[in-house]
Coordinates of N, CA, C and O in Angstrom, one line a residue:
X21 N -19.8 -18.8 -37.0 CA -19.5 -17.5 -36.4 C -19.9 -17.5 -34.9 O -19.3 -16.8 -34.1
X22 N -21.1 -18.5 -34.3 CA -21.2 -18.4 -33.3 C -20.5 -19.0 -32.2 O -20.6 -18.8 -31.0
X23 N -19.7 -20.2 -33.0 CA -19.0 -20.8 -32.2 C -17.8 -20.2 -31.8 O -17.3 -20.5 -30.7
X24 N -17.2 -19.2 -32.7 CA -16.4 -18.3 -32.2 C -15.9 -17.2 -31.3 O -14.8 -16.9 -31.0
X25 N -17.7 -16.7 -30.7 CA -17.6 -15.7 -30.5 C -18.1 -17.1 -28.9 O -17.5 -16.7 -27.9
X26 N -18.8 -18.1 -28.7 CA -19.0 -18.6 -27.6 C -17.4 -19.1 -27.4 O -17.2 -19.2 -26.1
X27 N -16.5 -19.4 -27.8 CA -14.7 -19.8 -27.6 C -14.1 -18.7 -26.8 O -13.4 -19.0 -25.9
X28 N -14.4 -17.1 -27.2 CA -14.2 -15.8 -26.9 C -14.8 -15.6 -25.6 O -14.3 -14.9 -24.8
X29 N -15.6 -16.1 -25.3 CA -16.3 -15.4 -24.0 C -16.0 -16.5 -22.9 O -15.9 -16.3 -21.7
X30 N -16.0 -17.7 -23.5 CA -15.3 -18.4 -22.7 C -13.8 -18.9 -21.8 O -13.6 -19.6 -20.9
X31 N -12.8 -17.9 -23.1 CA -11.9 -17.7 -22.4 C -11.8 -16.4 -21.8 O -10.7 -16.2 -21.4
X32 N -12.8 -15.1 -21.6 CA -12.6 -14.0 -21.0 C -12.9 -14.8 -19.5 O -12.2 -14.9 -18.5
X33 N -14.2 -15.3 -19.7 CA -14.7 -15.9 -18.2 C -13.9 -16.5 -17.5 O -14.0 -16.3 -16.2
X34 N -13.0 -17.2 -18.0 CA -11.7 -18.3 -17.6 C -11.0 -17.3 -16.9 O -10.9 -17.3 -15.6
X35 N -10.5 -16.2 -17.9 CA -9.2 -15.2 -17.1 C -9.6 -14.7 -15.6 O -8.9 -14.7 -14.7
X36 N -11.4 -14.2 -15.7 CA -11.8 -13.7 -14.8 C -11.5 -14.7 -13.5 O -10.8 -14.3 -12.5
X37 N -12.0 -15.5 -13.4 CA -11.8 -17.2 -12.5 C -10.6 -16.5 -11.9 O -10.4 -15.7 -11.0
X38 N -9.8 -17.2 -13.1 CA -8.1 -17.6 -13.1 C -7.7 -16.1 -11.9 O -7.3 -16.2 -10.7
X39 N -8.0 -14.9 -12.6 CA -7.5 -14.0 -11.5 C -8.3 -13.4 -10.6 O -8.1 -12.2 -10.3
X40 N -9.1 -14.2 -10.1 CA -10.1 -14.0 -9.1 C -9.5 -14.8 -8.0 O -9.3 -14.2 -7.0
X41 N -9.2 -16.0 -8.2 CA -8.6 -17.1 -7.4 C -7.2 -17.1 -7.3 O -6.6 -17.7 -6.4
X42 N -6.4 -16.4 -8.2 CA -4.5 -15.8 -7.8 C -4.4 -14.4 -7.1 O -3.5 -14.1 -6.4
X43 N -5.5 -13.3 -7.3 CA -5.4 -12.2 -6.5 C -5.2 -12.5 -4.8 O -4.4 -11.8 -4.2
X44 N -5.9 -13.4 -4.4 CA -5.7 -13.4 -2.7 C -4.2 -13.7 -2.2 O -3.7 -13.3 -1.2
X45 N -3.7 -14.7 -3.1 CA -2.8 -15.4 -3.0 C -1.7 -14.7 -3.6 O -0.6 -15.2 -3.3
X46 N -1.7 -13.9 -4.2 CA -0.6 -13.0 -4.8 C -0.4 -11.8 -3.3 O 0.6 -11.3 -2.8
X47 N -1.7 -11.7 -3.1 CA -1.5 -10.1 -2.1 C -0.9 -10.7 -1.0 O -0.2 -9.9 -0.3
X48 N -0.9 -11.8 -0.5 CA -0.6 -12.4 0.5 C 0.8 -12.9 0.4 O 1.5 -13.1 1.4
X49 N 1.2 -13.1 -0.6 CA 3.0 -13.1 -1.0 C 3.3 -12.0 -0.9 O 4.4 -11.8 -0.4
X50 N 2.9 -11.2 -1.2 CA 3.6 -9.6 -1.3 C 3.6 -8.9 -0.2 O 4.4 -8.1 0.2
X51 N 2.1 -9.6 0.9 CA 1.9 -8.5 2.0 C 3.3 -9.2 3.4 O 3.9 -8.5 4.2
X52 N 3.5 -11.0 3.1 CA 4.1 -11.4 4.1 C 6.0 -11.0 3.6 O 6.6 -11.5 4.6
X53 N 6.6 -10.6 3.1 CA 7.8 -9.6 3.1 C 7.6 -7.9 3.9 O 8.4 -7.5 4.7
X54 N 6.7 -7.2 3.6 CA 6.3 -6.2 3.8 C 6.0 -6.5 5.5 O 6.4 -5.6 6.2
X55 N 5.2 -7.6 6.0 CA 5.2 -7.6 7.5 C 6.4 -8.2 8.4 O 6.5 -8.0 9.6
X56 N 6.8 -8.5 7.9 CA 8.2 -8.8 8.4 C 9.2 -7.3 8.6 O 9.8 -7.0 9.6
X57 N 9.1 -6.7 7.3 CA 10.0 -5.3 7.1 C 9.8 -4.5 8.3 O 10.8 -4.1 9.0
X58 N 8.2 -4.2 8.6 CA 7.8 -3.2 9.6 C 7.8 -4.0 10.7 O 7.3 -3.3 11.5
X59 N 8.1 -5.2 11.1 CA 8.9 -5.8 12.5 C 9.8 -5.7 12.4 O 10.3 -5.7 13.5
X60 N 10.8 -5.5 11.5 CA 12.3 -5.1 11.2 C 12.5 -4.3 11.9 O 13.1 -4.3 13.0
X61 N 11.5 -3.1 11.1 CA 11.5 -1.5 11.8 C 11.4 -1.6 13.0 O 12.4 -1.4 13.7
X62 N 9.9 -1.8 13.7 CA 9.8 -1.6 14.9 C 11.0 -2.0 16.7 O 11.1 -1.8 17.9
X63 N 11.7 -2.6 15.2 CA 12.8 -3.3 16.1 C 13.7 -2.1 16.2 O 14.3 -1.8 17.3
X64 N 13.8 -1.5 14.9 CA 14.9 -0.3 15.0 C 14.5 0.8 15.9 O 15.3 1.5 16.6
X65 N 13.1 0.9 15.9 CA 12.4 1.8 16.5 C 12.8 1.8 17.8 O 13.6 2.6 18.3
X66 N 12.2 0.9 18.3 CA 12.4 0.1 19.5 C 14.5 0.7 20.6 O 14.9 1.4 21.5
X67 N 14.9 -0.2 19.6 CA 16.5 0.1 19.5 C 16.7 1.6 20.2 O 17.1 1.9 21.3
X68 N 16.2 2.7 18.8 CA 16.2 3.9 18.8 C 16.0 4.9 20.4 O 16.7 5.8 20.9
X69 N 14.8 4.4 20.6 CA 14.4 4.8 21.7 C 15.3 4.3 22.8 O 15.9 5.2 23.3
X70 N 15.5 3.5 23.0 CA 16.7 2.4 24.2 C 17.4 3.5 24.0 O 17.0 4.5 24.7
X71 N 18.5 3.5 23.1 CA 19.4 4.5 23.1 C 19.0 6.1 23.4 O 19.5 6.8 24.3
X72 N 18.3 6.2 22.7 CA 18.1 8.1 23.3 C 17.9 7.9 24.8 O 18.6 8.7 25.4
X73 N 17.2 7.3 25.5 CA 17.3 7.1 26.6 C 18.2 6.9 27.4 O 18.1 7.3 28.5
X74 N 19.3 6.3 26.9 CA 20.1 5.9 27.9 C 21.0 7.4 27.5 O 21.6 7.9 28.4
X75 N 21.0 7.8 26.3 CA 21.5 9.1 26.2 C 21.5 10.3 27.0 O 22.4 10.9 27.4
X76 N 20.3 10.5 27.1 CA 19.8 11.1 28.0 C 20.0 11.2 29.8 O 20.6 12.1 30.4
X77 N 19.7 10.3 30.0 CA 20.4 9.5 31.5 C 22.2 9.7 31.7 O 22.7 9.9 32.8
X78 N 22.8 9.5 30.5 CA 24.1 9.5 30.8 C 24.6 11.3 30.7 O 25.8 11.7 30.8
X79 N 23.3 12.2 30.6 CA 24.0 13.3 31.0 C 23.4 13.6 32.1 O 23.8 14.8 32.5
X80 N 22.4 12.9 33.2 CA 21.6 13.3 34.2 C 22.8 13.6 35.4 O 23.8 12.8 35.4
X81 N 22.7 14.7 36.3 CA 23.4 15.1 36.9 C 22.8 14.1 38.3 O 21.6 14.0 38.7
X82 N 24.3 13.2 39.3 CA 23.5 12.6 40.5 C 23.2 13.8 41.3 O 23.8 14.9 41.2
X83 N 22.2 13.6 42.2 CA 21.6 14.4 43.3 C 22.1 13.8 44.5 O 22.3 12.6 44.8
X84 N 22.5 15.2 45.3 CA 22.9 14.9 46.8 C 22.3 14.3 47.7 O 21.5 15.0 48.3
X85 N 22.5 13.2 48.0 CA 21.8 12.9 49.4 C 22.6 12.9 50.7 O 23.6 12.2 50.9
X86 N 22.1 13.9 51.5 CA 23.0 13.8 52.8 C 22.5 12.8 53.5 O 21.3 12.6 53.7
X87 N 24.3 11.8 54.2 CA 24.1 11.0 54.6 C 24.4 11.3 56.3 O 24.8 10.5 57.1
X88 N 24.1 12.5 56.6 CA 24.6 12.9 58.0 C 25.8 13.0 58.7 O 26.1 13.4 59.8
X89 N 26.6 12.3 57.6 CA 28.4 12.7 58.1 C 29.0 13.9 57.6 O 30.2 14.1 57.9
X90 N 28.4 15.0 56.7 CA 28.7 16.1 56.5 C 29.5 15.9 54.8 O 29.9 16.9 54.2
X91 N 29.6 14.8 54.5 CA 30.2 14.6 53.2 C 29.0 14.1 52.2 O 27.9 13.5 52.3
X92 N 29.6 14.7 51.0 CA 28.2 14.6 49.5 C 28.4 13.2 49.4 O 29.4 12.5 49.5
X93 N 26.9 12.7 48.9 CA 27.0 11.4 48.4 C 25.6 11.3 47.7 O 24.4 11.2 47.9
X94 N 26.6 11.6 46.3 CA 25.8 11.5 44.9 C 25.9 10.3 44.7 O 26.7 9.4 44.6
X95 N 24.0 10.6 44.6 CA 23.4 9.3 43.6 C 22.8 9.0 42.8 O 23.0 10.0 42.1
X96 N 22.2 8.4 42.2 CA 20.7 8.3 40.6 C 19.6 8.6 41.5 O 19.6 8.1 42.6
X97 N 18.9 9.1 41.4 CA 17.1 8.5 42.5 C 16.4 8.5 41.5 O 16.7 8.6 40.3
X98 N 14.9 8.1 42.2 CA 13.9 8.0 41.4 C 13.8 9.1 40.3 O 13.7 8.6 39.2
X99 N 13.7 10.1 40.4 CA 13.3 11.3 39.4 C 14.1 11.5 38.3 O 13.8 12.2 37.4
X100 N 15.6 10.5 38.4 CA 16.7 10.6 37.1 C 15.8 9.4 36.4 O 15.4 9.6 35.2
X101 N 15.5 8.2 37.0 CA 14.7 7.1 36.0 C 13.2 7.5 35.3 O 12.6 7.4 34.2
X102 N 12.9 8.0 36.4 CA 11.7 8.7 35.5 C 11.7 9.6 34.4 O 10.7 9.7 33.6
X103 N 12.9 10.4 34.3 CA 13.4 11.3 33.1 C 13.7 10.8 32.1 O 13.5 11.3 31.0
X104 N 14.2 9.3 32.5 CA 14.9 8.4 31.3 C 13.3 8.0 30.5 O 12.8 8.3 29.4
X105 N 12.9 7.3 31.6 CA 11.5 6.4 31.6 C 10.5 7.4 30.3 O 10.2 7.0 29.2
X106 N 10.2 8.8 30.8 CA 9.6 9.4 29.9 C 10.0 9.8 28.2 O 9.5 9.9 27.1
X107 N 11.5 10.1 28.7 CA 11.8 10.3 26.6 C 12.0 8.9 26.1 O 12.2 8.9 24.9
X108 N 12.1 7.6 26.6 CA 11.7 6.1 26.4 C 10.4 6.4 25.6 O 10.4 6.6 24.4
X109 N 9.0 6.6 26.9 CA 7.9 6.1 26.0 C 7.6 7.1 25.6 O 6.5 7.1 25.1
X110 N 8.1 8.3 25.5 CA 7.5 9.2 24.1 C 8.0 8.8 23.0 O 7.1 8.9 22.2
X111 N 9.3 8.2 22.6 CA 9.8 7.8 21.5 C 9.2 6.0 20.8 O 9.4 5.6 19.6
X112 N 8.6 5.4 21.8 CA 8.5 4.4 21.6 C 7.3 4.2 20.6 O 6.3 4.8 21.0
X113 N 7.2 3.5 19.6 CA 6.1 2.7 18.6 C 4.4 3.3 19.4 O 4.0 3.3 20.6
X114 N 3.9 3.6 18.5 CA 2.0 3.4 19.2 C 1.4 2.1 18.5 O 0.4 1.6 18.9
X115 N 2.0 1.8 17.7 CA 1.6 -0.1 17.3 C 1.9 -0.8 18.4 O 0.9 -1.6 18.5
X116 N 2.8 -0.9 19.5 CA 3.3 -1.5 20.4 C 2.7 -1.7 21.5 O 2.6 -0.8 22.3
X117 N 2.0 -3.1 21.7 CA 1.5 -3.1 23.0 C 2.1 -3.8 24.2 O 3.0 -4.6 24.2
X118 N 1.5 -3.2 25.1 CA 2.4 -3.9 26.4 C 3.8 -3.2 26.5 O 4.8 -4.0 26.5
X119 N 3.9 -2.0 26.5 CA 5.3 -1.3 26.5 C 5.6 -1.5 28.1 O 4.8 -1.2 29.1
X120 N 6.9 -1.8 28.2 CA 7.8 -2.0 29.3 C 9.6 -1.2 29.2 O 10.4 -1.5 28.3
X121 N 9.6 -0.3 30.2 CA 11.1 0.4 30.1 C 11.7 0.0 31.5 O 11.1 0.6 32.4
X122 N 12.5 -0.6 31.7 CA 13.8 -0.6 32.8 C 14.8 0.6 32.8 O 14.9 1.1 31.6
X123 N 15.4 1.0 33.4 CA 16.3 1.9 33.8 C 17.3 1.5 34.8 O 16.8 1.2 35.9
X124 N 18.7 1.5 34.6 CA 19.4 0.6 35.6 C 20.7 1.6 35.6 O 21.4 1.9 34.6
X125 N 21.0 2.1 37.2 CA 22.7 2.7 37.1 C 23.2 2.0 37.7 O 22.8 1.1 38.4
X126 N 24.6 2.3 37.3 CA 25.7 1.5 37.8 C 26.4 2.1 38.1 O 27.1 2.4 37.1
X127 N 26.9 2.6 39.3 CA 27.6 3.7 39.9 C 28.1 3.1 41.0 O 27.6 2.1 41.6
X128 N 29.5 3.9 41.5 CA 30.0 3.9 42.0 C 31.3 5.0 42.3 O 31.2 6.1 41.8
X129 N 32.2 4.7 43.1 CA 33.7 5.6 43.5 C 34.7 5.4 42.6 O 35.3 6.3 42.0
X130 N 34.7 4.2 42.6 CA 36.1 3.8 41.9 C 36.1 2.9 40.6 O 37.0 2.3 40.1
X131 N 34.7 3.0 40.2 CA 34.7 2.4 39.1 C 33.5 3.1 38.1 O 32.5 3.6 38.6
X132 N 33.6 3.0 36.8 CA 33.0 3.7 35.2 C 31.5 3.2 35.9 O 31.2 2.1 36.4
X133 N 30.8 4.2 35.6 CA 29.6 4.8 35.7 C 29.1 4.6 34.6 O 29.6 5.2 33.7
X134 N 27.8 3.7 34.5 CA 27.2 3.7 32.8 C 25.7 3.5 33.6 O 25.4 3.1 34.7
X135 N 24.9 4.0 32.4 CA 23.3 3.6 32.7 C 23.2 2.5 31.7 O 23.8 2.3 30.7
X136 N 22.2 1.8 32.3 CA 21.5 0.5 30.9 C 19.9 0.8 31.2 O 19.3 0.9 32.3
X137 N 19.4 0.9 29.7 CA 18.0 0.9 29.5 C 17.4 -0.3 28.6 O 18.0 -0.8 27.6
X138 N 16.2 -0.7 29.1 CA 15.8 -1.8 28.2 C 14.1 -1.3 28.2 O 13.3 -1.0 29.1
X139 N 13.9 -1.3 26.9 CA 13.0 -1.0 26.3 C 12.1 -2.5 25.3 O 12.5 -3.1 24.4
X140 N 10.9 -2.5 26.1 CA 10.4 -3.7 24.6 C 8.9 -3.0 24.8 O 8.5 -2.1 25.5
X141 N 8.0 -3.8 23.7 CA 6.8 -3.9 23.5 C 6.6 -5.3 22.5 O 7.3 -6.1 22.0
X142 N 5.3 -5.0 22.6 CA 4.7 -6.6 21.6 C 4.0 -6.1 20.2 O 3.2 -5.2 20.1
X143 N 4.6 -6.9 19.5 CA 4.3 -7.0 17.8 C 3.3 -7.2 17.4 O 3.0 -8.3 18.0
X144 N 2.3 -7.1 16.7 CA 1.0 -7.9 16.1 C 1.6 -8.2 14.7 O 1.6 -7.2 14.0
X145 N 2.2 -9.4 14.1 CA 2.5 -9.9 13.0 C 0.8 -10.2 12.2 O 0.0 -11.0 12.6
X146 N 0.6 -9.4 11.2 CA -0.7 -9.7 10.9 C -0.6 -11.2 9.9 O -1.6 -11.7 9.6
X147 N 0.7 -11.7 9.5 CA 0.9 -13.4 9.0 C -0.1 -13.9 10.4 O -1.2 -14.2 10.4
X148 N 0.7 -13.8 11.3 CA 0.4 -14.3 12.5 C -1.3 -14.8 12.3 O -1.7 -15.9 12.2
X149 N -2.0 -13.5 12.4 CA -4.0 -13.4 12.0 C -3.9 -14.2 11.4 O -4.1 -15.3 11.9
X150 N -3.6 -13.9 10.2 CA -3.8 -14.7 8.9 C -4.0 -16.0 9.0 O -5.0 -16.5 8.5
X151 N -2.9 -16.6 9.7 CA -2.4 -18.2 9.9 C -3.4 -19.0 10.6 O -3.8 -20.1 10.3
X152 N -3.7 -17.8 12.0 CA -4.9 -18.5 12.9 C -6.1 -18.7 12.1 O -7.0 -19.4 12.7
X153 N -6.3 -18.1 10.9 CA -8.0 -17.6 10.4 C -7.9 -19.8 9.8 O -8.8 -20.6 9.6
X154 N -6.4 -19.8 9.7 CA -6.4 -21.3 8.9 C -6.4 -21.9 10.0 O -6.0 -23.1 9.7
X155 N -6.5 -21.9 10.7 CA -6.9 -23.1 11.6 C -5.1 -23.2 12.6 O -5.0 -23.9 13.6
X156 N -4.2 -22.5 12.2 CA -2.7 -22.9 12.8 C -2.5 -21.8 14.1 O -2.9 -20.6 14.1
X157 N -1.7 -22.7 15.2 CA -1.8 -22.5 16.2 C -0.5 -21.4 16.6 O 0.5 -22.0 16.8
X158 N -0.6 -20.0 16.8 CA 0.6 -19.5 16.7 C 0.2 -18.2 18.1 O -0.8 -18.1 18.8
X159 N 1.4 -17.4 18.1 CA 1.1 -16.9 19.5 C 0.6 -15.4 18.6 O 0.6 -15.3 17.4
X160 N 0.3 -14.6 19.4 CA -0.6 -13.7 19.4 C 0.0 -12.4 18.9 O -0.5 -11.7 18.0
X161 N 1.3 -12.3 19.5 CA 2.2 -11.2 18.9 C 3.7 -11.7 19.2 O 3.8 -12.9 19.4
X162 N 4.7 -10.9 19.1 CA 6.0 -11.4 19.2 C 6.3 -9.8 20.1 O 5.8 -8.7 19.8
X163 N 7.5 -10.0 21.2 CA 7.5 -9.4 22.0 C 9.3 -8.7 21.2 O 10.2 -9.4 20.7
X164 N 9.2 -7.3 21.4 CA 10.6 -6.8 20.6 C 11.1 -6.1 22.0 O 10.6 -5.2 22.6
X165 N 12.3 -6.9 22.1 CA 13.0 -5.8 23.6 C 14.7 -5.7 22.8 O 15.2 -6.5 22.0
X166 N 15.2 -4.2 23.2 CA 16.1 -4.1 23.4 C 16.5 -3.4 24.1 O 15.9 -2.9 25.0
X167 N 18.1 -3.4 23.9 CA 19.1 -3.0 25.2 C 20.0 -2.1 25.2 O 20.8 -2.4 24.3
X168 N 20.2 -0.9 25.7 CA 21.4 -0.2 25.5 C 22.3 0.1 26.8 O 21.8 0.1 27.9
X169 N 23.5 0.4 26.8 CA 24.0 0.6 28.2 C 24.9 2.2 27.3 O 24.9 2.5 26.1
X170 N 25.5 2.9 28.5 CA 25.9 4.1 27.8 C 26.9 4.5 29.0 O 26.4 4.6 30.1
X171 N 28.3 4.8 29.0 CA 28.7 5.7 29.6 C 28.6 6.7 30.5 O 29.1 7.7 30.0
X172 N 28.1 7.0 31.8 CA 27.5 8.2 32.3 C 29.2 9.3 32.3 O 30.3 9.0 32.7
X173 N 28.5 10.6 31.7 CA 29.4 11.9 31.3 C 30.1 12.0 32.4 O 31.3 12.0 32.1
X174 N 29.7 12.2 33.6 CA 30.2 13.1 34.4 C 31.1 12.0 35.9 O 30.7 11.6 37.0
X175 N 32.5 11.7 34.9 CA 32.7 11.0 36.1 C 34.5 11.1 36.0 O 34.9 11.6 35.0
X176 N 35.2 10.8 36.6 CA 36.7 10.3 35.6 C 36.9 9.6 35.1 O 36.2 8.6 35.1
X177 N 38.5 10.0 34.1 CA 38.4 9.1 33.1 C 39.3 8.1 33.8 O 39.8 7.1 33.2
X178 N 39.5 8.2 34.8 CA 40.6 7.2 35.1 C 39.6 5.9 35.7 O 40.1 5.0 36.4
X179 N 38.5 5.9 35.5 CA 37.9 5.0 36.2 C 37.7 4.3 35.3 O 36.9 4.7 34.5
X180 N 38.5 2.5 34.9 CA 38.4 1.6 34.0 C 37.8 0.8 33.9 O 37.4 0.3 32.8
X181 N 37.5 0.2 35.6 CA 36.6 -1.2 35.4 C 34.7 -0.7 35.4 O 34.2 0.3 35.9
X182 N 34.3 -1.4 34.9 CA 32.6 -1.1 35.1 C 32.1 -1.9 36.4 O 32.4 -3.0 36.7
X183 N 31.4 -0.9 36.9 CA 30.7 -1.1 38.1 C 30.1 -2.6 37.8 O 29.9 -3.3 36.8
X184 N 29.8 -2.8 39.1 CA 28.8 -3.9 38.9 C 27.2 -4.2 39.9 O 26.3 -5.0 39.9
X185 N 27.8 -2.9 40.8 CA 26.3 -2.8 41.6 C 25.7 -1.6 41.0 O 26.1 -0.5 40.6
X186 N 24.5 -2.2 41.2 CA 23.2 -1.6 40.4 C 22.2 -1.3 41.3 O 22.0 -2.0 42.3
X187 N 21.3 -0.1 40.7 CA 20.2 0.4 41.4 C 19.3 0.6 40.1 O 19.5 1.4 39.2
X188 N 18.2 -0.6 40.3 CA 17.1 -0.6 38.8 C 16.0 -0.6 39.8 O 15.8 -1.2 40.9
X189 N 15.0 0.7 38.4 CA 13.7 1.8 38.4 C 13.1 0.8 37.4 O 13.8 0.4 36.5
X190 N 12.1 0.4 37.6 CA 11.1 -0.3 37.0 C 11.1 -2.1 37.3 O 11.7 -2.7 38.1
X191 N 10.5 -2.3 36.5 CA 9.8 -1.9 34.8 C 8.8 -0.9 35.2 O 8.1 -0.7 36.2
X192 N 8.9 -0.4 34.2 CA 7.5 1.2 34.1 C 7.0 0.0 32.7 O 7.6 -0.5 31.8
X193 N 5.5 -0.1 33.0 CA 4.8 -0.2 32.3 C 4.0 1.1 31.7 O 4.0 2.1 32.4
X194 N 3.4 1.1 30.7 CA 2.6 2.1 29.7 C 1.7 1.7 30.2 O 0.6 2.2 29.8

């Protein structure tokens, strides 16, 4: 009888081991899909913001600057990128460090008027931790930038080719 019940406890002890030593390694398969996902995201995120931004921008009205010949000459200035610049980093990730926004028009007389915005920040991949805690040599975060360009509203439609001189506001750092 006693050798029975010492067979019994010695395989509870075993299970205990056994899933003492697969728990770390189980969480760690499940957590590295899961951190990838939310760099997925942050990417969309990321994206998201670019675009409302340039959204935004492509309805900013240019402001007059007189050039002393008595004729208007609309342009972007500083205070249309800063408009962009702010609904950028209100929208953008607070995981995200090192946030950087560009703002770029492209305007012109005789050619389509579009704004481009580029938006990034840097990732903390917690694999990444993980990997260094083992001794492996990896970088620190991964940097997520994207790009949008957009149409500006207020221009003709007969204007087909896209500009190609540019007036770029930043980087605005966070």
């Amino acid at each position: 009888m006693t050798s029975i019940m010492t067979k019994q406890a010695r395989q509870r002890g075993q299970s205990i081991i056994e899933i003492t030593l697969l728990t770390p390694l189980l969480l760690i398969a499940l957590y590295i899909p899961a951190d990838f996902g939310i760099g997925f995201y942050m990417g969309n995120l990321v994206q998201n913001a670019a675009r409302e931004g340039a959204r935004i921008g492509s309805g900013l009205q240019k402001s007059d600057v007189s050039n002393g010949n008595g004729k208007p000459n609309l342009v972007f200035t500083p205070t249309n990128a800063i408009t962009v610049k702010d609904a950028v980093f209100s929208r953008l990730p607070a995981v995200l460090e090192n946030k950087v926004v560009t703002v770029k028009f492209y305007a012109g007389t005789t050619c389509m008027n579009f704004i481009e915005v580029t938006a990034q920040g840097d990732y903390n991949f917690f694999l990444y931790k993980l990997m260094g805690l083992f001794g492996s040599t990896v970088p620190d975060s991964v940097t997520i930038s994207r790009t949008t360009q957009i149409r500006h509203d207020y221009q003709q439609y007969t204007n087909s080719d896209y500009c190609t001189d540019s007036t770029t506001y930043g980087p605005y750092s966070s």
